[in-house]
C-alpha atoms as one frame of an Amber mdcrd trajectory, in Angstrom:
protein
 -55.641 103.440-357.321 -59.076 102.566-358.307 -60.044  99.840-360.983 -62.470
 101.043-364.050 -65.102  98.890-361.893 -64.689 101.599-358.988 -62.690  98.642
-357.000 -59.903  99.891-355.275 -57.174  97.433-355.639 -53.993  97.097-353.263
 -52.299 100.481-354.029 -55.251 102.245-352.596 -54.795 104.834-350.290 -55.928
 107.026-347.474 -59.323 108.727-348.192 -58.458 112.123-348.913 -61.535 113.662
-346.254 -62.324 116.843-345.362 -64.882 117.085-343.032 -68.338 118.445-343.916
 -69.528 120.840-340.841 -72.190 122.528-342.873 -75.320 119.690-341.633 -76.571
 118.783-337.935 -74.105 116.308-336.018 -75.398 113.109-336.287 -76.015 111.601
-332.487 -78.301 112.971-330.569 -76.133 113.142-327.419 -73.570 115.458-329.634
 -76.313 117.958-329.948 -77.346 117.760-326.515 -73.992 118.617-325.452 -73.647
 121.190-328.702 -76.835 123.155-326.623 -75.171 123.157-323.626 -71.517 124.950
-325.111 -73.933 127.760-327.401 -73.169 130.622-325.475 -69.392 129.755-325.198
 -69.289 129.162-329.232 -70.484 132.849-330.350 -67.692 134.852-331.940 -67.972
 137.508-329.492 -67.123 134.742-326.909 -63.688 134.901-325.171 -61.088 132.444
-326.350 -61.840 128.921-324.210 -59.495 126.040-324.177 -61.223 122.421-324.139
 -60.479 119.004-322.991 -62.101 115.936-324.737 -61.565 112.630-323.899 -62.618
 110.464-326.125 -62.225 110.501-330.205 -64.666 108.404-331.861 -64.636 109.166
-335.361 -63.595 112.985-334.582 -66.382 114.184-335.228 -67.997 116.487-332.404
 -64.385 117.965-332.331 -63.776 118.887-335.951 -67.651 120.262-336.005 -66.399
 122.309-332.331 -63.827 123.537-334.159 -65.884 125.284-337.576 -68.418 126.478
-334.981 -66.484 127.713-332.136 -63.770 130.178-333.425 -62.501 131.502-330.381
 -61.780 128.029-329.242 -59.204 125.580-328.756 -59.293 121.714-327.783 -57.254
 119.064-326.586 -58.345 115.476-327.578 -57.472 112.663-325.770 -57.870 109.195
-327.074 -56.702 105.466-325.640 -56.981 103.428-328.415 -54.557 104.534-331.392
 -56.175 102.233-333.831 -59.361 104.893-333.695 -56.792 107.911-333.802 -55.419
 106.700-337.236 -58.803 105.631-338.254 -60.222 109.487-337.744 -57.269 110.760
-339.478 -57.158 108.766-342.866 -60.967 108.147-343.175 -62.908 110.835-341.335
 -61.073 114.167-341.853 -59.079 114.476-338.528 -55.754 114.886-340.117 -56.748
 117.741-342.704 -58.254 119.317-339.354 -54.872 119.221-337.232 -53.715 121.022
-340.897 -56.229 123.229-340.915 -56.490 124.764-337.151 -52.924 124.137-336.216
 -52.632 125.212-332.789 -56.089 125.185-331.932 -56.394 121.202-332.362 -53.748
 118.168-330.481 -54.319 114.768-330.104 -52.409 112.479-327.761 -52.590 108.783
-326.835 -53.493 108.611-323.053 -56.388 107.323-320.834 -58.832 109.994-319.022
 -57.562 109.323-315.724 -54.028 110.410-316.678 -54.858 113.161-318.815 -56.624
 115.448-315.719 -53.938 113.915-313.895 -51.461 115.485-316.155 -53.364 118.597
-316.508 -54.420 119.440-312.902 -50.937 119.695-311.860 -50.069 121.834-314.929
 -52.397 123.960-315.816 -55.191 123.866-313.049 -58.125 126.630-313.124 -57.148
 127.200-317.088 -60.255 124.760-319.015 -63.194 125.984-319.999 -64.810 122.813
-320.227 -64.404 119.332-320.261 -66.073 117.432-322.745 -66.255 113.015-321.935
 -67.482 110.419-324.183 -65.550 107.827-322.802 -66.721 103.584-323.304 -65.722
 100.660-322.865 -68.374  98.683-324.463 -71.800  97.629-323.799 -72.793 101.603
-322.711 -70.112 100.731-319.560 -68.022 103.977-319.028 -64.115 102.723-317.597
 -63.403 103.510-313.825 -60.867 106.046-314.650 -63.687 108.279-316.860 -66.301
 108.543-313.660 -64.407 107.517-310.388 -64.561 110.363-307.774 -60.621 110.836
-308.076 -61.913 111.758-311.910 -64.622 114.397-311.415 -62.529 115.767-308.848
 -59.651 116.343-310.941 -61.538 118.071-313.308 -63.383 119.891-311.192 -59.588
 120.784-310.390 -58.420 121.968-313.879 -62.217 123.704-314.887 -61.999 127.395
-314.350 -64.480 129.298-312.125 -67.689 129.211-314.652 -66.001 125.922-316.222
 -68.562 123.191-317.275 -68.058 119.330-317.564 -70.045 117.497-320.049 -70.235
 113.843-319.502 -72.106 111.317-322.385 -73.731 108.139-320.123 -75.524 105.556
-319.860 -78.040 104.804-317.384 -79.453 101.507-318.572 -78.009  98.840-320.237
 -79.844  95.360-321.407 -76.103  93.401-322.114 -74.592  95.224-318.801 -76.834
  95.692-315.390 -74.373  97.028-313.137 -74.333 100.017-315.739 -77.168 101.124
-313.527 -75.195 101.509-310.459 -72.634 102.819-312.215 -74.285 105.575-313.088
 -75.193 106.408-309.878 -72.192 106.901-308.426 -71.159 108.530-311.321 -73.708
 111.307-310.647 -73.207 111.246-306.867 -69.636 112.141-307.746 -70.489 114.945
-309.076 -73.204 116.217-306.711 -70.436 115.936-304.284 -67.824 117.960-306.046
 -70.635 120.408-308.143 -72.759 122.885-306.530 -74.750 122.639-309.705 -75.146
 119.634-311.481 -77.824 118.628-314.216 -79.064 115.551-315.870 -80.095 115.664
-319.187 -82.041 113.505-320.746 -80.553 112.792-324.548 -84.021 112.320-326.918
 -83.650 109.060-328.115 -86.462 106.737-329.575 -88.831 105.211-326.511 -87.012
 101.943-326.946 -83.250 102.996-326.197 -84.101 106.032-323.565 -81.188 105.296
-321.715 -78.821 108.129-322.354 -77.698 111.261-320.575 -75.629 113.687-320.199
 -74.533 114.679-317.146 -73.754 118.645-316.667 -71.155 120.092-313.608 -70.859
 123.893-313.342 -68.216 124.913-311.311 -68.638 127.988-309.313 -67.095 129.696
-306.132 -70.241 128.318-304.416 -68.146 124.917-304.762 -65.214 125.959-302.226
């Protein structure tokens, strides 16, 4: 409940969001990868199924969802402190309501969700969408290792694309650097096309990418 002074007191409850698709997304590395998914977000496009791992606040997904009708994504999140979060405060809950089918969440690291799916359901993904920190602009092992683009690479289907948000710089963490670079030599060894995209950011924090895999049958 909420006190005359507009106070909640103890008895409040969840925020009752739905969320708002109808303005820009707010980072700049969510449009970036927005751009790069136009073509496969058109209602004359055929019906695409999605993997992204990583939730934030849920919102590229829920925005995916009210632009993309012909497609359907499966979010992947470690922490379930943030998947509770996006559901009582930032609309995620009235959006597994609202698209049914189309939307699941599930606790699990990267790693063991292409794991999971590359055995399962391999050659069935339209894309793979990975936003994927540990803190400091360090992406986790399992979210860039070799073992990981590979698996993906595994599950994409032929025209598939994987969309990776990275750092290449970071002031609190150097080896972020190197890290990067072996992130993007994994790919150039498992992509016969691979791009790196420069996310416009203000001169002072030009540091982030994302990194673009095509798969094609120029790949076997």
């Amino acid at each position: 409940l909420q006190q005359a002074d507009g106070v909640c007191d103890t008895s409040c409850g969840d925020c009752p969001c739905e969320f708002d698709a109808s303005g820009q997304l707010s980072a700049s590395y969510m449009r970036t990868m927005l751009e790069q998914l136009t073509d496969r977000c058109s209602e004359s496009a055929p019906k695409m199924k999605a993997l992204m791992i990583g939730l934030g606040g849920g919102e590229l997904p829920q925005y995916l969802l009210r632009k993309c009708p012909n497609l359907s994504l499966e979010v992947v999140e470690l922490n379930a402190d943030v998947i509770t979060v996006a559901q009582k405060f930032f609309g995620l809950a009235d959006s597994e309501q609202r698209f049914g089918s189309r939307l699941s969440v599930q606790q699990t690291d990267g790693l063991s969700a292409v794991e999971e799916r590359a055995n399962a359901s391999s050659g069935s993904y339209g894309a793979v969408i990975v936003d994927c920190f540990a803190g400091g602009g360090e992406v986790p092992e399992g979210c860039r290792s070799r073992r990981f683009v590979s698996l993906v690479h595994q599950l994409l289907q032929n025209k598939g694309v994987l969309l990776q948000n990275i750092w290449h710089y970071s002031r609190e963490r150097p080896q972020v650097a190197q890290q990067f670079q072996e992130t993007k030599d994994a790919y150039t060894a498992t992509f016969h096309e691979v791009q790196d995209l420069a996310v416009p950011m203000p001169p002072t924090i030009a540091w982030v990418d994302v990194l673009r895999g095509d798969k094609s049958f120029a790949d076997m």
